[in-house]
């Protein structure tokens, strides 16, 4: 068994960014000014399965789209930290782990862009990213999913963790 597979067995909490991770990073603009994003149903299914198996799933994103919040609520994700400056994502992350007494070695974080680097570079976190994350993110990640953001990267990491733990 590889060192990475051993790390997979320790994970109890998944934390995901939204744009570029749960979505492909596209924001569709309507004439009304309304914006919408698209999520991949297989990622949704994996999140639901992780929650049913007792994993924590949280969102840390500078995005503050009401449609995303509604979708997360329908999926069962309760720990949602959205809005605020993108360079302050780490504060939401640190507040979450302090509030709930989480251990960083039991956390998988998936991000794709510069605002995620501060969290991804934390030594104890299992840092992951989609295949289409920026080069600087890929350079610091423990695991790079073969799937792009919004097209199965979330499903990939959840499935890998749950299989390593015999829960998939």
mmCIF file of C-alpha atoms in Angstrom:
data_model
loop_
_atom_site.group_PDB
_atom_site.id
_atom_site.type_symbol
_atom_site.label_atom_id
_atom_site.label_comp_id
_atom_site.label_asym_id
_atom_site.label_seq_id
_atom_site.Cartn_x
_atom_site.Cartn_y
_atom_site.Cartn_z
ATOM 1 C CA UNK A 1 0.000 0.000 0.000
ATOM 2 C CA UNK A 2 1.331 3.432 -0.931
ATOM 3 C CA UNK A 3 1.778 6.324 1.484
ATOM 4 C CA UNK A 4 -1.038 8.150 -0.329
ATOM 5 C CA UNK A 5 -3.421 5.236 0.179
ATOM 6 C CA UNK A 6 -2.523 5.253 3.874
ATOM 7 C CA UNK A 7 -3.412 8.956 4.000
ATOM 8 C CA UNK A 8 -6.731 8.182 2.285
ATOM 9 C CA UNK A 9 -7.629 5.923 5.217
ATOM 10 C CA UNK A 10 -7.299 8.835 7.686
ATOM 11 C CA UNK A 11 -9.725 11.242 6.008
ATOM 12 C CA UNK A 12 -12.932 12.142 7.859
ATOM 13 C CA UNK A 13 -13.690 15.551 6.326
ATOM 14 C CA UNK A 14 -13.899 16.744 2.721
ATOM 15 C CA UNK A 15 -13.644 20.478 2.060
ATOM 16 C CA UNK A 16 -14.240 21.762 -1.452
ATOM 17 C CA UNK A 17 -13.997 25.052 -3.283
ATOM 18 C CA UNK A 18 -16.897 25.755 -5.658
ATOM 19 C CA UNK A 19 -15.813 27.441 -8.891
ATOM 20 C CA UNK A 20 -13.365 25.236 -10.783
ATOM 21 C CA UNK A 21 -13.893 22.277 -8.418
ATOM 22 C CA UNK A 22 -17.631 21.616 -8.071
ATOM 23 C CA UNK A 23 -18.173 23.509 -11.318
ATOM 24 C CA UNK A 24 -16.033 23.751 -14.432
ATOM 25 C CA UNK A 25 -15.331 27.382 -13.574
ATOM 26 C CA UNK A 26 -17.816 28.762 -16.078
ATOM 27 C CA UNK A 27 -20.343 31.366 -15.009
ATOM 28 C CA UNK A 28 -23.239 31.691 -17.427
ATOM 29 C CA UNK A 29 -24.617 35.201 -17.723
ATOM 30 C CA UNK A 30 -28.230 35.827 -18.672
ATOM 31 C CA UNK A 31 -29.549 39.058 -20.186
ATOM 32 C CA UNK A 32 -31.220 39.762 -16.841
ATOM 33 C CA UNK A 33 -27.795 39.848 -15.193
ATOM 34 C CA UNK A 34 -28.486 36.599 -13.376
ATOM 35 C CA UNK A 35 -25.548 34.190 -13.244
ATOM 36 C CA UNK A 36 -25.740 30.433 -13.017
ATOM 37 C CA UNK A 37 -23.349 27.543 -12.664
ATOM 38 C CA UNK A 38 -23.589 23.889 -13.599
ATOM 39 C CA UNK A 39 -22.664 21.001 -11.311
ATOM 40 C CA UNK A 40 -21.985 17.391 -12.315
ATOM 41 C CA UNK A 41 -24.600 14.938 -11.048
ATOM 42 C CA UNK A 42 -21.973 12.271 -10.310
ATOM 43 C CA UNK A 43 -20.175 14.685 -7.984
ATOM 44 C CA UNK A 44 -23.514 15.359 -6.287
ATOM 45 C CA UNK A 45 -24.122 11.636 -5.841
ATOM 46 C CA UNK A 46 -20.670 11.145 -4.307
ATOM 47 C CA UNK A 47 -21.226 13.993 -1.839
ATOM 48 C CA UNK A 48 -24.541 12.450 -0.792
ATOM 49 C CA UNK A 49 -22.861 9.055 -0.316
ATOM 50 C CA UNK A 50 -20.056 10.572 1.755
ATOM 51 C CA UNK A 51 -22.579 12.284 4.019
ATOM 52 C CA UNK A 52 -24.572 9.051 4.410
ATOM 53 C CA UNK A 53 -21.356 7.226 5.371
ATOM 54 C CA UNK A 54 -20.686 9.745 8.152
ATOM 55 C CA UNK A 55 -18.058 11.941 6.521
ATOM 56 C CA UNK A 56 -18.149 15.690 6.998
ATOM 57 C CA UNK A 57 -18.467 17.716 3.799
ATOM 58 C CA UNK A 58 -17.846 21.448 3.830
ATOM 59 C CA UNK A 59 -17.586 24.233 1.280
ATOM 60 C CA UNK A 60 -15.126 27.118 1.508
ATOM 61 C CA UNK A 61 -15.575 29.570 -1.348
ATOM 62 C CA UNK A 62 -15.364 33.276 -2.013
ATOM 63 C CA UNK A 63 -18.348 32.827 -4.332
ATOM 64 C CA UNK A 64 -21.671 33.752 -2.779
ATOM 65 C CA UNK A 65 -24.222 32.498 -5.298
ATOM 66 C CA UNK A 66 -27.670 31.793 -3.877
ATOM 67 C CA UNK A 67 -28.235 29.013 -6.418
ATOM 68 C CA UNK A 68 -25.128 27.222 -5.148
ATOM 69 C CA UNK A 69 -26.330 27.598 -1.555
ATOM 70 C CA UNK A 70 -29.728 26.126 -2.465
ATOM 71 C CA UNK A 71 -28.122 23.188 -4.261
ATOM 72 C CA UNK A 72 -25.809 22.503 -1.301
ATOM 73 C CA UNK A 73 -28.742 22.570 1.112
ATOM 74 C CA UNK A 74 -30.664 20.116 -1.078
ATOM 75 C CA UNK A 75 -27.600 17.869 -1.202
ATOM 76 C CA UNK A 76 -27.339 17.875 2.596
ATOM 77 C CA UNK A 77 -24.167 19.930 3.001
ATOM 78 C CA UNK A 78 -24.570 22.021 6.162
ATOM 79 C CA UNK A 79 -21.081 23.475 6.628
ATOM 80 C CA UNK A 80 -21.043 26.188 3.978
ATOM 81 C CA UNK A 81 -18.647 29.112 4.202
ATOM 82 C CA UNK A 82 -19.221 31.344 1.185
ATOM 83 C CA UNK A 83 -18.611 34.993 0.404
ATOM 84 C CA UNK A 84 -15.902 37.403 1.412
ATOM 85 C CA UNK A 85 -12.597 38.260 -0.214
ATOM 86 C CA UNK A 86 -10.887 35.369 -1.976
ATOM 87 C CA UNK A 87 -7.657 36.019 -0.096
ATOM 88 C CA UNK A 88 -9.501 35.337 3.183
ATOM 89 C CA UNK A 89 -10.618 31.766 2.425
ATOM 90 C CA UNK A 90 -8.019 30.496 4.863
ATOM 91 C CA UNK A 91 -9.771 32.383 7.677
ATOM 92 C CA UNK A 92 -13.054 30.565 6.954
ATOM 93 C CA UNK A 93 -11.134 27.279 6.852
ATOM 94 C CA UNK A 94 -9.323 27.929 10.140
ATOM 95 C CA UNK A 95 -12.538 29.093 11.792
ATOM 96 C CA UNK A 96 -14.303 25.904 10.708
ATOM 97 C CA UNK A 97 -11.632 23.542 12.006
ATOM 98 C CA UNK A 98 -11.384 25.465 15.289
ATOM 99 C CA UNK A 99 -15.164 25.604 15.752
ATOM 100 C CA UNK A 100 -15.567 21.861 15.270
ATOM 101 C CA UNK A 101 -12.230 20.721 16.734
ATOM 102 C CA UNK A 102 -11.104 19.064 13.495
ATOM 103 C CA UNK A 103 -7.680 17.498 12.989
ATOM 104 C CA UNK A 104 -5.950 18.684 9.817
ATOM 105 C CA UNK A 105 -4.465 15.257 9.014
ATOM 106 C CA UNK A 106 -8.071 14.008 8.704
ATOM 107 C CA UNK A 107 -9.027 16.701 6.158
ATOM 108 C CA UNK A 108 -8.971 16.519 2.379
ATOM 109 C CA UNK A 109 -9.126 19.938 0.699
ATOM 110 C CA UNK A 110 -9.690 20.371 -3.035
ATOM 111 C CA UNK A 111 -8.971 23.682 -4.728
ATOM 112 C CA UNK A 112 -7.965 24.811 -8.187
ATOM 113 C CA UNK A 113 -6.650 28.384 -8.156
ATOM 114 C CA UNK A 114 -4.444 30.906 -6.376
ATOM 115 C CA UNK A 115 -6.912 31.687 -3.525
ATOM 116 C CA UNK A 116 -6.711 28.001 -2.487
ATOM 117 C CA UNK A 117 -2.917 27.891 -2.180
ATOM 118 C CA UNK A 118 -2.733 29.006 1.455
ATOM 119 C CA UNK A 119 -4.901 26.064 2.515
ATOM 120 C CA UNK A 120 -3.405 23.560 0.069
ATOM 121 C CA UNK A 121 0.104 24.357 1.358
ATOM 122 C CA UNK A 122 -0.766 23.500 4.965
ATOM 123 C CA UNK A 123 1.477 20.585 5.841
ATOM 124 C CA UNK A 124 -1.036 18.209 7.436
ATOM 125 C CA UNK A 125 -3.924 18.657 4.996
ATOM 126 C CA UNK A 126 -4.354 16.126 2.182
ATOM 127 C CA UNK A 127 -4.193 18.632 -0.670
ATOM 128 C CA UNK A 128 -5.954 17.717 -3.910
ATOM 129 C CA UNK A 129 -6.979 19.412 -7.136
ATOM 130 C CA UNK A 130 -8.748 18.727 -10.429
ATOM 131 C CA UNK A 131 -6.659 17.912 -13.506
ATOM 132 C CA UNK A 132 -7.268 21.404 -14.905
ATOM 133 C CA UNK A 133 -6.122 23.331 -11.818
ATOM 134 C CA UNK A 134 -3.513 26.012 -12.407
ATOM 135 C CA UNK A 135 0.114 24.869 -12.467
ATOM 136 C CA UNK A 136 0.955 26.487 -9.106
ATOM 137 C CA UNK A 137 -1.816 24.497 -7.415
ATOM 138 C CA UNK A 138 -0.831 21.239 -9.076
ATOM 139 C CA UNK A 139 2.761 21.780 -7.896
ATOM 140 C CA UNK A 140 1.744 21.730 -4.211
ATOM 141 C CA UNK A 141 -0.935 19.015 -4.239
ATOM 142 C CA UNK A 142 -0.550 15.536 -2.800
ATOM 143 C CA UNK A 143 -3.061 14.186 -5.323
ATOM 144 C CA UNK A 144 -4.157 15.481 -8.730
ATOM 145 C CA UNK A 145 -7.410 13.950 -9.920
ATOM 146 C CA UNK A 146 -7.387 12.730 -13.517
ATOM 147 C CA UNK A 147 -10.807 14.435 -13.824
ATOM 148 C CA UNK A 148 -11.335 18.160 -14.446
ATOM 149 C CA UNK A 149 -13.269 20.483 -12.161
ATOM 150 C CA UNK A 150 -17.024 20.179 -12.539
ATOM 151 C CA UNK A 151 -16.631 16.890 -14.417
ATOM 152 C CA UNK A 152 -15.896 14.248 -11.802
ATOM 153 C CA UNK A 153 -12.904 15.460 -9.760
ATOM 154 C CA UNK A 154 -15.017 15.587 -6.590
ATOM 155 C CA UNK A 155 -16.461 12.126 -7.260
ATOM 156 C CA UNK A 156 -12.947 10.814 -7.871
ATOM 157 C CA UNK A 157 -11.528 11.899 -4.507
ATOM 158 C CA UNK A 158 -14.601 10.898 -2.522
ATOM 159 C CA UNK A 159 -14.728 7.493 -4.170
ATOM 160 C CA UNK A 160 -10.984 6.922 -3.640
ATOM 161 C CA UNK A 161 -11.225 7.809 0.074
ATOM 162 C CA UNK A 162 -14.349 5.739 0.643
ATOM 163 C CA UNK A 163 -12.911 2.729 -1.196
ATOM 164 C CA UNK A 164 -9.698 2.950 0.852
ATOM 165 C CA UNK A 165 -11.867 2.850 3.972
ATOM 166 C CA UNK A 166 -14.176 0.080 2.703
ATOM 167 C CA UNK A 167 -17.190 2.424 2.648
ATOM 168 C CA UNK A 168 -17.914 2.732 -1.091
#
